[in-house]
Amino acid sequence: MQTEEALAVRALTPIPTRTSSQSSPPVLRHWIAPVFTVAAAALVFFVAFYALDYMLTGGTLLSAGGLWAQYTAFSPDLVSDALPALGMTLVAALGIVLTVVAIIVQLSSDRYTGVALMFLRDPVNVGVMSCYIIASLLAVWLSVTLRVDFVPRVLLLLVIGMTSVGLAVMLPYFAYVFWFLEPGNIIDRLRLHTSRLNRRGLATRSRREVDLLQGRVLTQMEEITDIANNSIDGRDKIVAGHAVDALRDFLIDYIEKKPQEDRPWYDIGRQLRENPNFVAMDKDLMRELEERRLWVEWKTLRQYLGVYNEALESMQEINSVVTIDTRYIGETAAAKGEAELVRMVFRFMNSYLRSAINHGSVRTAYNVLHQYRMMLENLLQLGHDGLACEGVAFIKYYGHVAFEADLDFVTETAAHDIAELCQFSHRHGSAAEPRILRQLLDLDAEEPTRGYNQLRGLKGVRKAQAKLAVYYISVGAEANAYMIAADMRDDSPELRQSIRDDLARAESPHFWEIVDRGTNFEYLPENERVQLDVFFSWLASPA
């Protein structure tokens, strides 16, 4: 059971967003320091040994100016021999850089779509390559300007300096390329680019430009989804989770900042209608998305559903990430008063539950219900009682679906979550409490042919109801406890005794295995445990 303090802390805790690692590495640490270190080390060795040679074989070193003058006293007939080597050094360095970069980019392009184009558009990459090419051109042009009586010293020193920098910058540039192509940075770059395209689309009034931008936004979102799916196939949980979180951060930023007035951006344009997700869409649903300005939200959540179904087969940890992020989106929508968007989130949560039940994945359904309940608690806390009751009705429905599918533990989990919502609404004085309690009592109303698993499921539902009843007795809400007793009175004495024994026996609030919730469904605090005999005595007495 959550305490008031814990709930208050959770209400004040902001929705987590991943800090972008896409911003360039620090210039001083990543560029200036390595280049300076390498160049300074080379310069120290050069000056030391050049001065030593000058003193031993070329005369007496009188001053630093004398050494500099000696170095820059270029001989035209000798410099002409050195310039081709200088140009070849630059071209060789450029060749090394291009070879290494091409291999790395190609390997990344095989896994992540659009990396090559992203790489070629990056200003740092363009700048470094441009410097190598400019230095090579200067070396070529310089080589044909020499005369017997004239050496362009300033230009020659410039080429020597650019060649030195080009050689010294190779190491930090390779480090930058590896950083640039890290999966997390690629994902962050795609997310930020998608957000920029969204802002441009919201700002423009041109129907043609909006249509083009909508197509590009779809492409960017699908690229992030492809990264998630490819990572699931490759068992790369970290990258897959990062991609899922990127879609969450993108959509939450969009929801929080999108204008409320009509914009051409909210209309579904030609490129959207040609997308497979929209081609197959019901015309009424498409019109509804336009009227409610929700196509971006729907498309993002549709991407989530694709990732969820992909992960259901091989990496169910990602299902938890998808469900958690969907809850964050729903809570953001609730905070903004977007009731229709909250209902859309319900639909996707329901789809997650349906897929998990059809797949027979008890663990995934268990985790989805956990996030569903937490989202409904948030709605109750914000005063959206009607929306919260709609969500509770869905949980009850899928509890029935799981019951029919012989997934008794999922049904029991649904019952305990609805009971938790009853307690939550009671503690917060919510007007939704009677409706939520009615949903809990209706959870076992349908009576299918009862096999062994279904009887276990019924027992789990009754156990959740009994726990709620003793809570009500402990806080003086006997009327609600009487309602539960009236609903349970027709159960067999053996079932009632078994439920009482299970609840009385549990001594630890923590489950004895490692699970996401970590909660022992059968545990009762001491102030509630002492009310067990009171409640079960009501069941034994006639109505």
Coordinates of C-alpha atoms in Angstrom, one line a residue:
M1 CA 0.0 0.0 0.0
Q2 CA 1.3 3.4 -0.9
T3 CA 1.7 6.0 1.8
E4 CA 0.5 9.6 1.4
E5 CA 4.1 10.8 1.5
A6 CA 5.1 8.4 -1.3
L7 CA 2.2 9.5 -3.4
A8 CA 3.0 13.1 -2.9
V9 CA 6.6 12.5 -3.9
R10 CA 5.5 10.7 -7.0
A11 CA 3.1 13.4 -8.0
L12 CA 5.9 16.0 -7.7
T13 CA 8.4 13.9 -9.6
P14 CA 8.8 15.2 -13.2
I15 CA 8.5 12.8 -16.1
P16 CA 12.1 11.7 -16.8
T17 CA 13.6 12.8 -20.1
R18 CA 16.8 11.5 -21.5
T19 CA 19.5 14.2 -21.5
S20 CA 20.6 14.5 -25.0
S21 CA 24.2 13.4 -25.7
Q22 CA 23.9 14.8 -29.2
S23 CA 25.4 18.1 -28.5
S24 CA 29.0 18.2 -29.7
P25 CA 31.8 17.1 -27.4
P26 CA 33.6 20.0 -25.5
V27 CA 35.8 21.8 -27.9
L28 CA 38.6 22.3 -25.4
R29 CA 38.8 18.7 -24.2
H30 CA 38.0 17.0 -27.5
W31 CA 39.8 19.2 -30.1
I32 CA 42.1 21.9 -28.7
A33 CA 43.8 19.8 -26.0
P34 CA 44.6 16.8 -28.2
V35 CA 45.8 18.9 -31.2
F36 CA 47.8 21.2 -28.9
T37 CA 49.4 18.2 -27.1
V38 CA 50.4 16.4 -30.3
A39 CA 51.6 19.5 -32.0
A40 CA 53.5 20.8 -29.0
A41 CA 55.2 17.4 -28.5
A42 CA 56.3 17.4 -32.1
L43 CA 57.4 21.0 -32.0
V44 CA 59.5 20.5 -28.9
F45 CA 61.3 17.5 -30.4
F46 CA 61.7 19.4 -33.7
V47 CA 63.1 22.6 -32.1
A48 CA 65.3 20.7 -29.7
F49 CA 67.0 18.6 -32.4
Y50 CA 67.0 21.3 -35.0
A51 CA 68.8 23.6 -32.6
L52 CA 71.2 20.9 -31.6
D53 CA 72.0 20.3 -35.3
Y54 CA 72.3 24.0 -35.9
M55 CA 74.8 24.4 -33.0
L56 CA 76.8 21.4 -33.9
T57 CA 76.9 21.6 -37.6
G58 CA 75.5 24.9 -38.8
G59 CA 77.1 27.5 -36.5
T60 CA 76.6 29.0 -33.1
L61 CA 73.1 29.6 -31.9
L62 CA 73.0 33.3 -31.0
S63 CA 69.2 33.8 -30.3
A64 CA 65.8 32.4 -31.0
G65 CA 65.5 35.0 -33.8
G66 CA 68.6 33.6 -35.4
L67 CA 67.2 30.1 -35.3
W68 CA 63.9 31.2 -36.8
A69 CA 65.7 33.2 -39.5
Q70 CA 67.8 30.1 -40.2
Y71 CA 64.7 28.0 -40.6
T72 CA 62.8 30.4 -42.8
A73 CA 65.8 31.1 -45.2
F74 CA 64.2 28.9 -47.8
S75 CA 66.4 28.1 -50.8
P76 CA 64.3 28.2 -54.0
D77 CA 66.1 25.4 -55.7
L78 CA 65.8 23.1 -52.6
V79 CA 62.2 24.0 -51.7
S80 CA 61.0 23.0 -55.1
D81 CA 62.0 19.4 -54.3
A82 CA 60.3 19.5 -50.9
L83 CA 56.9 20.9 -52.1
P84 CA 55.8 17.7 -53.9
A85 CA 56.5 15.7 -50.8
L86 CA 54.4 18.3 -48.8
G87 CA 51.5 17.9 -51.2
M88 CA 51.8 14.1 -51.1
T89 CA 51.7 14.2 -47.3
L90 CA 48.5 16.1 -47.4
V91 CA 46.9 13.9 -50.0
A92 CA 48.0 10.8 -48.1
A93 CA 46.5 12.1 -44.8
L94 CA 43.3 12.9 -46.6
G95 CA 43.3 9.4 -48.1
I96 CA 43.7 7.8 -44.7
V97 CA 40.9 9.9 -43.2
L98 CA 38.5 9.2 -46.1
T99 CA 39.3 5.4 -45.9
V100 CA 38.7 5.1 -42.2
V101 CA 35.6 7.3 -42.2
A102 CA 34.1 5.6 -45.2
I103 CA 34.5 2.1 -43.6
I104 CA 33.0 3.3 -40.3
V105 CA 30.1 5.1 -42.0
Q106 CA 29.4 2.2 -44.3
L107 CA 29.2 -0.2 -41.3
S108 CA 26.8 2.2 -39.5
S109 CA 24.7 2.7 -42.7
D110 CA 24.1 -1.0 -42.9
R111 CA 22.5 -0.9 -39.5
Y112 CA 21.0 2.6 -39.4
T113 CA 19.2 4.2 -42.3
G114 CA 20.2 7.6 -43.4
V115 CA 23.5 7.7 -41.5
A116 CA 25.6 8.6 -44.6
L117 CA 23.4 11.6 -45.5
M118 CA 23.4 12.7 -41.8
F119 CA 27.2 12.4 -41.8
L120 CA 27.6 14.5 -44.9
R121 CA 25.4 17.2 -43.5
D122 CA 27.3 17.5 -40.3
P123 CA 29.2 20.9 -40.2
V124 CA 32.2 19.4 -38.4
N125 CA 32.7 16.7 -40.9
V126 CA 32.3 19.1 -43.8
G127 CA 34.7 21.5 -42.1
V128 CA 37.5 19.0 -41.5
M129 CA 37.2 17.6 -45.1
S130 CA 37.2 21.1 -46.5
C131 CA 40.4 22.0 -44.6
Y132 CA 42.2 18.9 -46.0
I133 CA 41.1 19.7 -49.6
I134 CA 41.9 23.4 -49.3
A135 CA 45.4 22.6 -47.9
S136 CA 46.0 20.1 -50.7
L137 CA 44.9 22.7 -53.4
L138 CA 47.2 25.3 -51.8
A139 CA 50.1 22.9 -51.9
V140 CA 49.5 22.1 -55.6
W141 CA 49.2 25.8 -56.6
L142 CA 52.2 26.7 -54.5
S143 CA 54.4 24.2 -56.2
V144 CA 54.1 26.0 -59.6
T145 CA 54.7 29.5 -58.3
L146 CA 58.3 29.0 -57.2
R147 CA 61.1 30.9 -59.1
V148 CA 64.8 30.8 -58.9
D149 CA 64.8 34.2 -57.2
F150 CA 61.6 34.1 -55.2
V151 CA 60.0 31.9 -52.5
P152 CA 56.5 33.0 -51.3
R153 CA 57.4 32.4 -47.6
V154 CA 54.0 33.4 -46.1
L155 CA 52.1 31.1 -48.4
L156 CA 54.6 28.3 -47.8
L157 CA 54.4 28.7 -44.0
L158 CA 50.6 28.7 -44.3
V159 CA 50.7 25.4 -46.2
I160 CA 53.2 23.9 -43.7
G161 CA 51.0 25.1 -40.8
M162 CA 47.8 23.6 -42.4
T163 CA 49.6 20.3 -43.1
S164 CA 50.8 20.2 -39.5
V165 CA 47.3 20.9 -38.2
G166 CA 45.8 18.3 -40.6
L167 CA 48.2 15.6 -39.3
A168 CA 47.7 16.6 -35.7
V169 CA 43.9 16.7 -36.0
M170 CA 43.6 13.1 -37.3
L171 CA 43.4 11.5 -33.9
P172 CA 40.7 13.8 -32.4
Y173 CA 38.8 13.7 -35.6
F174 CA 38.7 9.9 -35.6
A175 CA 37.4 10.1 -32.0
Y176 CA 34.7 12.6 -33.1
V177 CA 33.6 10.3 -35.9
F178 CA 33.3 7.4 -33.5
W179 CA 31.3 9.6 -31.2
F180 CA 29.1 10.9 -34.0
L181 CA 28.2 7.3 -35.1
E182 CA 27.4 6.0 -31.6
P183 CA 23.9 4.6 -31.7
G184 CA 22.7 6.8 -28.9
N185 CA 23.9 10.0 -30.6
I186 CA 22.4 8.9 -33.9
I187 CA 19.0 8.4 -32.2
D188 CA 19.3 11.8 -30.4
R189 CA 20.2 13.5 -33.6
L190 CA 17.1 12.0 -35.4
R191 CA 14.9 13.0 -32.5
L192 CA 16.1 16.6 -32.4
H193 CA 15.8 16.9 -36.2
T194 CA 12.3 15.5 -36.0
S195 CA 11.4 18.1 -33.4
R196 CA 12.8 20.9 -35.6
L197 CA 10.8 19.7 -38.5
N198 CA 7.7 19.7 -36.3
R199 CA 8.3 23.2 -35.2
R200 CA 8.8 24.3 -38.8
G201 CA 5.6 22.6 -39.8
L202 CA 3.6 24.3 -37.0
A203 CA 5.0 27.7 -38.0
T204 CA 4.4 27.6 -41.7
R205 CA 1.1 28.3 -43.5
S206 CA 2.1 26.9 -46.8
R207 CA 0.1 23.8 -47.6
R208 CA 2.8 22.5 -49.9
E209 CA 5.6 23.0 -47.4
V210 CA 3.5 21.4 -44.7
D211 CA 2.9 18.4 -46.9
L212 CA 6.7 18.0 -47.5
L213 CA 7.5 18.4 -43.8
Q214 CA 4.9 15.9 -42.7
G215 CA 6.5 13.3 -45.0
R216 CA 9.9 14.0 -43.6
V217 CA 8.6 13.8 -40.0
L218 CA 7.1 10.4 -40.8
T219 CA 10.4 9.2 -42.3
Q220 CA 12.4 10.4 -39.2
M221 CA 10.0 8.7 -36.8
E222 CA 10.1 5.4 -38.8
E223 CA 13.9 5.6 -38.8
I224 CA 13.9 5.7 -35.0
T225 CA 11.5 2.8 -35.0
D226 CA 13.7 0.8 -37.4
I227 CA 16.6 1.3 -35.0
A228 CA 14.5 0.0 -32.1
N229 CA 13.3 -3.1 -34.1
N230 CA 16.8 -3.8 -35.5
S231 CA 18.2 -3.6 -32.0
I232 CA 15.6 -6.0 -30.7
D233 CA 16.5 -8.5 -33.5
G234 CA 20.2 -8.0 -32.5
R235 CA 19.5 -8.4 -28.8
D236 CA 20.8 -4.9 -28.1
K237 CA 18.5 -3.8 -25.3
I238 CA 20.3 -0.5 -24.5
V239 CA 20.0 0.9 -28.0
A240 CA 16.4 -0.4 -28.3
G241 CA 15.4 1.3 -25.0
H242 CA 17.2 4.5 -26.1
A243 CA 15.2 4.6 -29.4
V244 CA 11.9 4.0 -27.5
D245 CA 12.7 6.8 -25.0
A246 CA 13.6 9.1 -27.9
L247 CA 10.1 8.7 -29.3
R248 CA 8.7 9.5 -25.9
D249 CA 10.8 12.7 -25.5
F250 CA 9.9 13.8 -29.0
L251 CA 6.1 13.4 -28.3
I252 CA 6.1 14.9 -24.8
D253 CA 8.0 17.9 -26.1
Y254 CA 5.4 18.2 -29.0
I255 CA 2.4 17.9 -26.6
E256 CA 3.7 20.5 -24.2
K257 CA 4.5 23.1 -26.9
K258 CA 1.9 22.6 -29.7
P259 CA -0.4 25.6 -30.2
Q260 CA -4.1 25.2 -29.6
E261 CA -5.3 27.3 -32.5
D262 CA -5.9 25.7 -35.9
R263 CA -2.8 25.2 -38.1
P264 CA -2.4 23.6 -41.5
W265 CA 0.0 21.2 -39.8
Y266 CA -3.0 19.4 -38.0
D267 CA -4.5 18.4 -41.4
I268 CA -3.6 15.1 -42.8
G269 CA -1.8 15.9 -46.1
R270 CA -1.1 13.8 -49.2
Q271 CA 2.2 12.3 -47.9
L272 CA 0.5 11.2 -44.7
R273 CA -2.4 9.6 -46.6
E274 CA 0.1 7.6 -48.7
N275 CA 1.8 6.2 -45.6
P276 CA 0.8 2.5 -44.9
N277 CA -0.5 3.3 -41.4
F278 CA -2.9 5.9 -42.8
V279 CA -3.8 4.1 -46.1
A280 CA -5.4 1.3 -44.1
M281 CA -7.1 3.6 -41.6
D282 CA -10.8 3.9 -41.4
K283 CA -12.0 7.2 -42.9
D284 CA -14.0 8.2 -39.8
L285 CA -10.9 7.7 -37.6
M286 CA -8.8 9.7 -40.0
R287 CA -11.3 12.5 -39.9
E288 CA -11.4 12.3 -36.1
L289 CA -7.6 12.6 -35.9
E290 CA -7.8 15.7 -38.1
E291 CA -10.6 17.3 -36.0
R292 CA -8.8 16.6 -32.7
R293 CA -5.3 17.5 -34.1
L294 CA -3.8 14.2 -33.0
W295 CA -2.1 12.7 -36.1
V296 CA 1.4 13.1 -34.6
E297 CA 0.4 11.5 -31.4
W298 CA -1.4 8.7 -33.1
K299 CA 1.5 8.0 -35.4
T300 CA 4.0 8.0 -32.6
L301 CA 1.9 5.6 -30.5
R302 CA 1.4 3.4 -33.5
Q303 CA 5.2 3.1 -33.8
Y304 CA 5.2 2.1 -30.1
L305 CA 2.7 -0.6 -30.9
G306 CA 4.9 -2.0 -33.6
V307 CA 7.9 -2.1 -31.4
Y308 CA 5.9 -3.7 -28.6
N309 CA 4.7 -6.5 -30.9
E310 CA 8.2 -7.0 -32.2
A311 CA 9.6 -7.2 -28.6
L312 CA 6.9 -9.5 -27.4
E313 CA 8.6 -12.5 -29.1
S314 CA 12.2 -12.0 -28.0
M315 CA 12.8 -9.1 -25.6
Q316 CA 10.0 -8.4 -23.2
E317 CA 12.0 -6.0 -21.2
I318 CA 11.4 -3.5 -24.1
N319 CA 7.7 -4.1 -23.6
S320 CA 8.0 -2.6 -20.2
V321 CA 9.9 0.4 -21.5
V322 CA 7.2 1.0 -24.2
T323 CA 4.4 0.7 -21.6
I324 CA 6.2 3.0 -19.1
D325 CA 6.8 5.6 -21.8
T326 CA 3.2 5.4 -22.9
R327 CA 2.1 6.1 -19.4
Y328 CA 4.3 9.2 -19.3
I329 CA 2.7 10.4 -22.5
G330 CA -0.8 9.8 -21.0
E331 CA 0.2 11.7 -17.9
T332 CA 1.5 14.6 -19.9
A333 CA -1.8 14.7 -21.9
A334 CA -3.8 14.7 -18.6
A335 CA -1.7 17.6 -17.2
K336 CA -2.4 19.5 -20.4
G337 CA -6.2 18.7 -20.2
E338 CA -6.1 16.7 -23.5
A339 CA -8.9 14.3 -22.7
E340 CA -9.1 12.8 -26.2
L341 CA -5.4 12.1 -26.2
V342 CA -5.7 10.3 -22.9
R343 CA -8.5 8.2 -24.4
M344 CA -6.1 7.4 -27.3
V345 CA -3.5 6.3 -24.8
F346 CA -6.1 4.0 -23.3
R347 CA -6.6 2.4 -26.7
F348 CA -3.0 1.7 -27.0
M349 CA -2.7 0.4 -23.5
N350 CA -5.6 -1.9 -24.2
S351 CA -3.9 -3.1 -27.4
Y352 CA -0.8 -3.9 -25.3
L353 CA -2.9 -5.9 -22.9
R354 CA -4.7 -7.7 -25.8
S355 CA -1.4 -8.7 -27.4
A356 CA 0.1 -9.9 -24.2
I357 CA -3.0 -12.0 -23.4
N358 CA -3.2 -13.5 -26.9
H359 CA 0.5 -14.3 -26.7
G360 CA 0.0 -15.9 -23.2
S361 CA 2.7 -13.5 -21.7
V362 CA 1.6 -13.2 -18.1
R363 CA 4.7 -11.2 -17.1
T364 CA 4.1 -8.6 -19.8
A365 CA 0.4 -8.2 -19.0
Y366 CA 1.3 -7.9 -15.3
N367 CA 3.6 -5.0 -16.1
V368 CA 1.2 -3.3 -18.4
L369 CA -1.5 -3.4 -15.7
H370 CA 0.9 -1.9 -13.3
Q371 CA 1.6 1.1 -15.5
Y372 CA -2.1 1.4 -16.4
R373 CA -3.0 1.6 -12.7
M374 CA -0.3 4.2 -12.1
M375 CA -1.7 6.4 -14.9
L376 CA -5.2 6.1 -13.5
E377 CA -3.9 7.2 -10.1
N378 CA -2.4 10.2 -11.8
L379 CA -5.8 11.0 -13.4
L380 CA -7.6 10.7 -10.1
Q381 CA -5.0 13.0 -8.5
L382 CA -5.6 15.6 -11.2
G383 CA -9.3 15.4 -10.8
H384 CA -10.1 13.6 -14.1
D385 CA -12.5 11.2 -12.3
G386 CA -14.6 10.3 -15.4
L387 CA -11.5 9.4 -17.5
A388 CA -10.1 7.3 -14.6
C389 CA -13.4 5.4 -14.4
E390 CA -13.2 4.7 -18.2
G391 CA -9.7 3.2 -17.7
V392 CA -10.9 1.1 -14.8
A393 CA -13.7 -0.3 -17.0
F394 CA -11.0 -1.4 -19.5
I395 CA -9.0 -3.1 -16.8
K396 CA -12.0 -5.0 -15.7
Y397 CA -12.8 -6.0 -19.3
Y398 CA -9.3 -7.4 -19.9
G399 CA -9.5 -9.1 -16.5
H400 CA -12.5 -11.0 -18.0
V401 CA -10.6 -11.7 -21.2
A402 CA -7.7 -13.1 -19.3
F403 CA -10.1 -15.2 -17.2
E404 CA -11.5 -16.8 -20.3
A405 CA -8.0 -17.4 -21.6
D406 CA -7.1 -19.3 -18.4
L407 CA -4.5 -16.6 -17.4
D408 CA -5.8 -16.6 -13.8
F409 CA -2.9 -14.5 -12.5
V410 CA -3.6 -11.7 -14.9
T411 CA -7.2 -11.6 -13.7
E412 CA -6.0 -11.6 -10.1
T413 CA -3.6 -8.7 -10.9
A414 CA -6.4 -6.7 -12.5
A415 CA -8.5 -7.2 -9.4
H416 CA -5.7 -6.1 -7.1
D417 CA -5.0 -3.0 -9.2
I418 CA -8.7 -2.0 -9.2
A419 CA -8.7 -2.5 -5.4
E420 CA -5.6 -0.3 -5.1
L421 CA -7.5 2.3 -7.1
C422 CA -10.4 2.1 -4.7
Q423 CA -8.0 2.7 -1.8
F424 CA -6.4 5.6 -3.6
S425 CA -9.7 7.3 -4.4
H426 CA -10.8 6.8 -0.8
R427 CA -7.7 8.4 0.6
H428 CA -8.0 11.3 -1.8
G429 CA -11.8 11.8 -1.3
S430 CA -12.4 11.1 -5.0
A431 CA -16.0 11.1 -6.2
A432 CA -15.1 8.2 -8.5
E433 CA -14.7 5.7 -5.6
P434 CA -18.2 4.2 -5.8
R435 CA -17.9 3.6 -9.5
I436 CA -14.5 2.0 -9.2
L437 CA -15.7 -0.2 -6.3
R438 CA -18.6 -1.3 -8.5
Q439 CA -16.2 -2.3 -11.3
L440 CA -14.2 -4.5 -8.8
L441 CA -17.4 -6.2 -7.6
D442 CA -18.4 -6.8 -11.3
L443 CA -15.0 -8.4 -12.2
D444 CA -16.2 -11.8 -11.1
A445 CA -19.8 -11.3 -12.3
E446 CA -19.5 -13.3 -15.5
E447 CA -19.5 -17.0 -14.8
P448 CA -17.8 -19.1 -17.5
T449 CA -17.3 -22.9 -17.3
R450 CA -14.9 -23.0 -14.4
G451 CA -11.8 -25.1 -14.9
Y452 CA -9.1 -25.3 -12.2
N453 CA -7.2 -22.2 -13.4
Q454 CA -10.4 -20.2 -13.5
L455 CA -11.3 -21.2 -10.0
R456 CA -7.8 -20.0 -9.0
G457 CA -8.5 -16.7 -10.8
L458 CA -11.9 -16.4 -8.9
K459 CA -10.1 -16.9 -5.7
G460 CA -7.5 -14.2 -6.6
V461 CA -10.4 -11.8 -7.3
R462 CA -12.1 -12.6 -4.1
K463 CA -8.8 -12.2 -2.2
A464 CA -8.4 -8.6 -3.6
Q465 CA -12.0 -7.8 -2.6
A466 CA -11.4 -9.2 0.9
K467 CA -8.3 -7.1 1.3
L468 CA -10.1 -4.0 0.3
A469 CA -12.9 -4.8 2.7
V470 CA -10.6 -5.1 5.7
Y471 CA -9.0 -1.8 4.6
Y472 CA -12.4 -0.1 4.6
I473 CA -13.1 -1.5 8.1
S474 CA -9.8 -0.3 9.4
V475 CA -10.6 3.3 8.2
G476 CA -14.2 3.3 9.4
A477 CA -15.8 2.9 5.9
E478 CA -18.0 -0.1 7.0
A479 CA -20.7 0.6 4.4
N480 CA -18.3 -0.2 1.6
A481 CA -17.1 -3.3 3.4
Y482 CA -20.7 -4.4 3.8
M483 CA -21.1 -4.1 0.0
I484 CA -18.2 -6.4 -0.5
A485 CA -19.4 -8.9 2.1
A486 CA -22.8 -9.0 0.4
D487 CA -21.1 -9.8 -2.9
M488 CA -19.0 -12.6 -1.4
R489 CA -21.6 -14.2 0.9
D490 CA -22.7 -16.8 -1.6
D491 CA -19.2 -18.3 -1.9
S492 CA -18.5 -21.7 -0.4
P493 CA -17.2 -21.8 3.2
E494 CA -14.1 -23.6 1.9
L495 CA -13.2 -20.8 -0.5
R496 CA -13.8 -18.2 2.2
Q497 CA -11.6 -20.1 4.7
S498 CA -8.9 -20.5 2.2
I499 CA -8.8 -16.8 1.4
R500 CA -8.7 -15.9 5.1
D501 CA -5.9 -18.3 5.8
D502 CA -3.8 -16.9 2.9
L503 CA -4.3 -13.3 4.0
A504 CA -3.5 -14.1 7.6
R505 CA -0.4 -16.1 6.7
A506 CA 1.4 -13.4 4.7
E507 CA 4.1 -11.8 6.9
S508 CA 6.2 -9.8 4.4
P509 CA 5.0 -6.9 2.2
H510 CA 7.6 -8.0 -0.4
F511 CA 7.2 -10.8 -2.9
W512 CA 9.7 -13.6 -2.5
E513 CA 10.9 -13.3 -6.1
I514 CA 12.4 -10.4 -8.1
V515 CA 9.5 -8.7 -9.9
D516 CA 8.9 -5.2 -11.1
R517 CA 6.3 -4.4 -8.5
G518 CA 7.9 -6.3 -5.7
T519 CA 4.6 -6.5 -3.9
N520 CA 3.1 -9.4 -2.1
F521 CA -0.6 -9.4 -3.1
E522 CA -1.6 -11.3 0.1
Y523 CA 0.1 -9.0 2.6
L524 CA -1.9 -6.9 5.0
P525 CA -0.6 -4.3 7.4
E526 CA -1.2 -5.1 11.0
N527 CA -4.0 -2.6 11.5
E528 CA -5.9 -4.3 8.7
R529 CA -5.0 -7.9 9.6
V530 CA -6.7 -7.6 12.9
Q531 CA -10.0 -6.8 11.0
L532 CA -10.0 -10.2 9.2
D533 CA -12.1 -12.0 11.8
V534 CA -14.6 -9.1 11.8
F535 CA -15.1 -9.2 8.0
F536 CA -15.2 -13.0 7.7
S537 CA -17.7 -13.1 10.6
W538 CA -20.0 -11.0 8.4
L539 CA -19.8 -13.6 5.6
A540 CA -20.7 -16.4 8.0
S541 CA -23.8 -14.6 9.2
P542 CA -27.1 -14.4 7.2
A543 CA -27.7 -11.3 5.2

